[in-house]
Short mmCIF file of C-alpha atoms in Angstrom, two decimals:
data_model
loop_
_atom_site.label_atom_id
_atom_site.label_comp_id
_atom_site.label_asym_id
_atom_site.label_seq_id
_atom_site.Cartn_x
_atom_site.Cartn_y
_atom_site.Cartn_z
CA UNK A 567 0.00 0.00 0.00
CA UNK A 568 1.17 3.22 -1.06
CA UNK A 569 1.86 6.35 1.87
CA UNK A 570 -0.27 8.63 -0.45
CA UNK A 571 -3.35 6.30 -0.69
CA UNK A 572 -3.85 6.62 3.39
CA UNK A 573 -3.65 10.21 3.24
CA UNK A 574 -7.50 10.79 2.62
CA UNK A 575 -8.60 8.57 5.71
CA UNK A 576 -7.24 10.24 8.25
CA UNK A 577 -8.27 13.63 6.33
CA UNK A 578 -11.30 11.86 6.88
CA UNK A 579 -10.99 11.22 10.63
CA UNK A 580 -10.36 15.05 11.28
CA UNK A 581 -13.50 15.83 9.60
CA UNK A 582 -15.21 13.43 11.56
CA UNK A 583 -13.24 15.02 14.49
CA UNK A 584 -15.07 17.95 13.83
CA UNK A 585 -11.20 19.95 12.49
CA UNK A 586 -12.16 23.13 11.13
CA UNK A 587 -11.77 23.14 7.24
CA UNK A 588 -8.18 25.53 7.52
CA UNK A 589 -7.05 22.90 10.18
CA UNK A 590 -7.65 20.17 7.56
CA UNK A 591 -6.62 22.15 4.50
CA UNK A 592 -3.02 23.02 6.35
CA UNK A 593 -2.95 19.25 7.42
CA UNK A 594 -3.28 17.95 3.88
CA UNK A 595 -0.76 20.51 2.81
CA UNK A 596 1.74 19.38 5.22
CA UNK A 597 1.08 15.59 4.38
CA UNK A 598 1.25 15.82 0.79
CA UNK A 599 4.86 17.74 1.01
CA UNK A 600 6.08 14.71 3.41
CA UNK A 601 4.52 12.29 0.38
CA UNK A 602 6.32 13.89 -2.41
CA UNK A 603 9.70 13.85 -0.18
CA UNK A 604 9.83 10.72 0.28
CA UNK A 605 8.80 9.73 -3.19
CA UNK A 606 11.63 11.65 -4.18
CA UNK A 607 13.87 9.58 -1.76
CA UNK A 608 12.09 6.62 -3.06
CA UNK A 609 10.36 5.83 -0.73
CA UNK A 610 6.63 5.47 -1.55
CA UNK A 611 5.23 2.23 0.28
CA UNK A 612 4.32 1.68 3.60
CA UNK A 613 6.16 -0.37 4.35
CA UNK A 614 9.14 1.67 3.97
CA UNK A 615 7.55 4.27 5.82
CA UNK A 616 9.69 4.07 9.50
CA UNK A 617 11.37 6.13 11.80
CA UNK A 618 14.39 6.80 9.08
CA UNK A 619 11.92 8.06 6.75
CA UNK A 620 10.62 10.57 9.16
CA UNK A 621 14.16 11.46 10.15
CA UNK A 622 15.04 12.43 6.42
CA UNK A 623 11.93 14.28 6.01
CA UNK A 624 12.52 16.13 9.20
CA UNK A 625 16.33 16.84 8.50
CA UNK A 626 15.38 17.98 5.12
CA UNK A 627 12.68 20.70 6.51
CA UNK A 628 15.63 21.78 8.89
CA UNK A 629 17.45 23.10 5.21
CA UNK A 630 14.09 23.68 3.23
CA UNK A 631 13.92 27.15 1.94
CA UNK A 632 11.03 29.53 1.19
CA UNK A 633 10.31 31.05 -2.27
CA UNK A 634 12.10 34.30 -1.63
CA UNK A 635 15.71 31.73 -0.58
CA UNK A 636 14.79 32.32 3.07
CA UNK A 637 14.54 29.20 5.65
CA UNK A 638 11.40 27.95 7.10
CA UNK A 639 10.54 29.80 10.18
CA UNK A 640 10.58 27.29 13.32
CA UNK A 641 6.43 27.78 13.57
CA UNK A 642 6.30 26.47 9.94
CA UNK A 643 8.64 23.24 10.41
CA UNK A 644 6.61 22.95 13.74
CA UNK A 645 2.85 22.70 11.62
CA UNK A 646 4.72 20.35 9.48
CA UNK A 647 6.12 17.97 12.02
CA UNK A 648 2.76 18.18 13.91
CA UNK A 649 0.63 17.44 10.80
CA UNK A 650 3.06 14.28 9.70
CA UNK A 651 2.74 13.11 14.27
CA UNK A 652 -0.95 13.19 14.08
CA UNK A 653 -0.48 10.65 10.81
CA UNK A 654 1.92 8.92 12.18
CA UNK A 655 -0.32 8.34 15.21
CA UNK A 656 -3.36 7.65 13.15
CA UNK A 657 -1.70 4.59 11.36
CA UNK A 658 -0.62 3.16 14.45
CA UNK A 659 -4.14 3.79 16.04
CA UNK A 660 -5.78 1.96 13.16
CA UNK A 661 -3.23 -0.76 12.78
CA UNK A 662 -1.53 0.49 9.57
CA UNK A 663 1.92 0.38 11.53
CA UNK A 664 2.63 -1.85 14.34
CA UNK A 665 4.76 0.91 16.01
CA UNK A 666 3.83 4.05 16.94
CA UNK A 667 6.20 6.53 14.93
CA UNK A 668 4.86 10.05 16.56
CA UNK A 669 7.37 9.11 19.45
CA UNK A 670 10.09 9.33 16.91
CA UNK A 671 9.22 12.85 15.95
CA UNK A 672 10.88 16.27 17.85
CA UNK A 673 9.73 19.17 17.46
CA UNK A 674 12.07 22.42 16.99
CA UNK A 675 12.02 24.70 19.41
CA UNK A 676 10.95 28.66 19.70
CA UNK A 677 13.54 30.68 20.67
CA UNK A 678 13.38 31.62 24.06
CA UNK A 679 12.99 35.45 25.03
CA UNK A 680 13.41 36.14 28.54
CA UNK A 681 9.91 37.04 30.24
CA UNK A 682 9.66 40.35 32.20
CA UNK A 683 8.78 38.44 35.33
CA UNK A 684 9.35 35.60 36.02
CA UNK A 685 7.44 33.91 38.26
CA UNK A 686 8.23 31.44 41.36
CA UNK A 687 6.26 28.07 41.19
CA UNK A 688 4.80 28.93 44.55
CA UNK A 689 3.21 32.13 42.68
CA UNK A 690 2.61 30.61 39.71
CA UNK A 691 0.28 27.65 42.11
CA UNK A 692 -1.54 30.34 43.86
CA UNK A 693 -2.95 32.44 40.21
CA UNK A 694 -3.98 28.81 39.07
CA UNK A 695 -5.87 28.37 42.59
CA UNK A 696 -8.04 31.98 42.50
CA UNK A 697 -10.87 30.39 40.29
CA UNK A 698 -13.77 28.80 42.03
CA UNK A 699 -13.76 25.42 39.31
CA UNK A 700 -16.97 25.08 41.29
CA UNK A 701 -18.52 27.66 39.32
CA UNK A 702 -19.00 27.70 35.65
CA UNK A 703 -17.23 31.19 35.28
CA UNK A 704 -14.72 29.69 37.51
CA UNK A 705 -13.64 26.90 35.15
CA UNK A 706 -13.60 29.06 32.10
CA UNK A 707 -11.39 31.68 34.19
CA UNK A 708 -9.07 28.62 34.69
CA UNK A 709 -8.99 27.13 31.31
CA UNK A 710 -7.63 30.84 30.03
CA UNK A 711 -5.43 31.17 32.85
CA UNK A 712 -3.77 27.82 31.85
CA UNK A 713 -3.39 27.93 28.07
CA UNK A 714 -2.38 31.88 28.49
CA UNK A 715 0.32 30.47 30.95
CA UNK A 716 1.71 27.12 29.22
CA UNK A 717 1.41 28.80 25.76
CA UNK A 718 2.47 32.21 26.47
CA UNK A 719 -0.17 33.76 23.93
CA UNK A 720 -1.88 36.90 23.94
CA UNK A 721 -4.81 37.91 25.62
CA UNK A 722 -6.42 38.97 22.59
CA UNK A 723 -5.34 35.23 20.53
CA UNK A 724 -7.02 33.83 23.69
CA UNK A 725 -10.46 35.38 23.19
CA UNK A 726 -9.92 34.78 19.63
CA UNK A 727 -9.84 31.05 20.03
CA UNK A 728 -12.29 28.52 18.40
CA UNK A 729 -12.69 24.83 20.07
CA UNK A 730 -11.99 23.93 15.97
CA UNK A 731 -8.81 25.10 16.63
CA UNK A 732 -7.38 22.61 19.00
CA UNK A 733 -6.43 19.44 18.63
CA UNK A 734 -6.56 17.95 22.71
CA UNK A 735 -5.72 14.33 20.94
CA UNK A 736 -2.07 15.66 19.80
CA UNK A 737 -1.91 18.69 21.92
CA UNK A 738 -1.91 21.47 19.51
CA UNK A 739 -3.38 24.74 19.13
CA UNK A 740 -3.80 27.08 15.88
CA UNK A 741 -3.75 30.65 16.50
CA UNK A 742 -5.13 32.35 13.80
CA UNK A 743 -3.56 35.57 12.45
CA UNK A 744 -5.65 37.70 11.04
CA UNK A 745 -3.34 40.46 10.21
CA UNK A 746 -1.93 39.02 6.36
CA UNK A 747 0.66 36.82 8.14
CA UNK A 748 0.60 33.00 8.77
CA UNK A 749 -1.66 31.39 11.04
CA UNK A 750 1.29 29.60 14.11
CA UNK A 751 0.93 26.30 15.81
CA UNK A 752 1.63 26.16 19.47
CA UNK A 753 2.00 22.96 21.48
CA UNK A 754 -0.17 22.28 24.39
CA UNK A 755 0.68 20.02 27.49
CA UNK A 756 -1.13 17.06 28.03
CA UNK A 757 -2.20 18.07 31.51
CA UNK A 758 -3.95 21.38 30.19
CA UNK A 759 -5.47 19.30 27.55
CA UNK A 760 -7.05 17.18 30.07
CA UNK A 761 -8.53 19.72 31.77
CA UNK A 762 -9.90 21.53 28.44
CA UNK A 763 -11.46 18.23 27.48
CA UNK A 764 -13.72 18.65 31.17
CA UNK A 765 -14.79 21.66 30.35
CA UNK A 766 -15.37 21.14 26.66
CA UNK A 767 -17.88 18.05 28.39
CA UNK A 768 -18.87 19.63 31.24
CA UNK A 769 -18.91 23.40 31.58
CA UNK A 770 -18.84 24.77 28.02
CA UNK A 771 -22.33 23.38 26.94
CA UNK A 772 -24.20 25.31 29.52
CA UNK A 773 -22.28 28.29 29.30
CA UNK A 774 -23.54 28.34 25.82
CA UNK A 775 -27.24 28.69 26.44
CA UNK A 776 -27.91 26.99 23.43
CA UNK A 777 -25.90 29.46 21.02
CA UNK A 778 -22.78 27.73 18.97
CA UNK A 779 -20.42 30.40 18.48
CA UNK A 780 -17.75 28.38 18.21
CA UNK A 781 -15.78 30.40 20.64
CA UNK A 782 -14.01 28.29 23.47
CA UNK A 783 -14.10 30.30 26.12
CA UNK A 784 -17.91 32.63 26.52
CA UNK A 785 -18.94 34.92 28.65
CA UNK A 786 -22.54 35.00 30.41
CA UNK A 787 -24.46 35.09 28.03
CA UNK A 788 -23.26 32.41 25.92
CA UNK A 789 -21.05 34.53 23.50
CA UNK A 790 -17.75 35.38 22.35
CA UNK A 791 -15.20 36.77 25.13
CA UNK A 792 -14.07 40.19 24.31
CA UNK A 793 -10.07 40.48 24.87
CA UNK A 794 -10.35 43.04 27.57
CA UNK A 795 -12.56 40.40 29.40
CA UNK A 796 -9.68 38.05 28.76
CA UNK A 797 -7.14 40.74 30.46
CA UNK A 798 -9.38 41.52 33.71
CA UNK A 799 -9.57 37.36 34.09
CA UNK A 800 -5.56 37.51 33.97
CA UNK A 801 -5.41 41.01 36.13
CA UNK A 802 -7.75 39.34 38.66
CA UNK A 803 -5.82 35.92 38.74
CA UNK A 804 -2.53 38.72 39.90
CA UNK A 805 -1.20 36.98 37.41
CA UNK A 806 0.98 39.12 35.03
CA UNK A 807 0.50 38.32 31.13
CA UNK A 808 0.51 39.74 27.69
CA UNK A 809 -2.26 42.12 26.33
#
């Protein structure tokens, strides 16, 4: 069986998964450059497809360069890696490969600028402690605490955020632009994950009041969060983040 021919199931899977159609589009993308790699390298079966494979594809996105001769931005290699992980993980899942490849895969790293604060664990326990998870608001107030902290993304990206846009299975989230750049992929731990997947079960579909904005995190009356919102959560938490 060819690598190509099993690119459309799990293209189907993410549908299924409810993926929004960008997710899926920049998913296919991603797959079908890893396809025609390999092919290259002659490698087209999948049989052939093991952790060597990946490691060439991965080496060669580490020297890949854009149109204009510049090379790939680590938030670009990043999508890429994360689209060909979820694959990997797919084929495993649904007994395509008897070993589970996504292990095999690293993903490059952001370079690190140095926060203005930096903040103790001790400190960093006690913002994550203010909400009531009791309450409703109280979970929500959490959830954005958590993915502003382990992501480090704005408070404006965070109101911004549709539940299409993460991916809790393979711990991903897509921040859309919406300023003429690139959309960036930012990973996700699995321990906020677990906690998003509560309150996408348990809290979210109240807080909704029946409307489907798409939004992940809403404010009382079942709507979108506006970003200053997002900033008086954070400001109320003590907890010192970006605007």
């Amino acid at each position: 069986m060819l690598i190509r021919e099993l690119i459309p199931g799990y293209l189907e899977e993410l549908k299924i998964l409810n993926r929004s159609p960008l997710t899926i589009r920049n998913i296919r993308g991603a797959l079908n450059a890893m396809a025609l790699f390999l092919e290259h390298e002659g490698i087209t079966e999948l049989v052939q497809f093991n952790r060597n494979a990946l490691h060439l594809f991965q080496e060669d996105l580490a020297y890949r360069l854009t149109a204009k001769g510049k090379q790939l931005s680590v938030s670009t290699r990043e999508k890429y890696l994360c689209s060909v992980r979820g694959f990997a993980r797919y084929l495993y899942a649904t007994d395509y490969l008897t070993a589970d490849l996504s292990k095999t895969i690293t993903l490059p790293k952001q370079p690190k600028r140095l926060p203005k604060v930096i903040l103790e664990y001790v400190e960093i326990t006690k913002i994550m402690a203010a909400p009531d998870m009791r309450t409703p608001d109280g979970y929500r107030n959490r959830i954005i605490l958590e993915i502003l902290y382990d992501t480090g993304i704005r408070a404006a990206e965070m109101a911004a955020v549709k539940t299409g846009d993460l991916d809790i299975v393979h711990g991903y989230l897509t921040i859309r632009s919406g300023k003429g750049t690139k959309d960036r992929v930012v990973p996700i731990s699995s321990r906020v994950c677990d906690i998003i997947k509560q309150y996408l079960l348990m809290v979210r579909p109240a807080m909704s009041r029946g409307k489907e904005t798409g939004y992940l995190v809403l404010n009382r009356w079942g709507t979108k969060m506006t970003p200053t919102a997002v900033w008086a959560v954070v400001k109320k938490s003590g907890s010192p983040s970006k605007d």
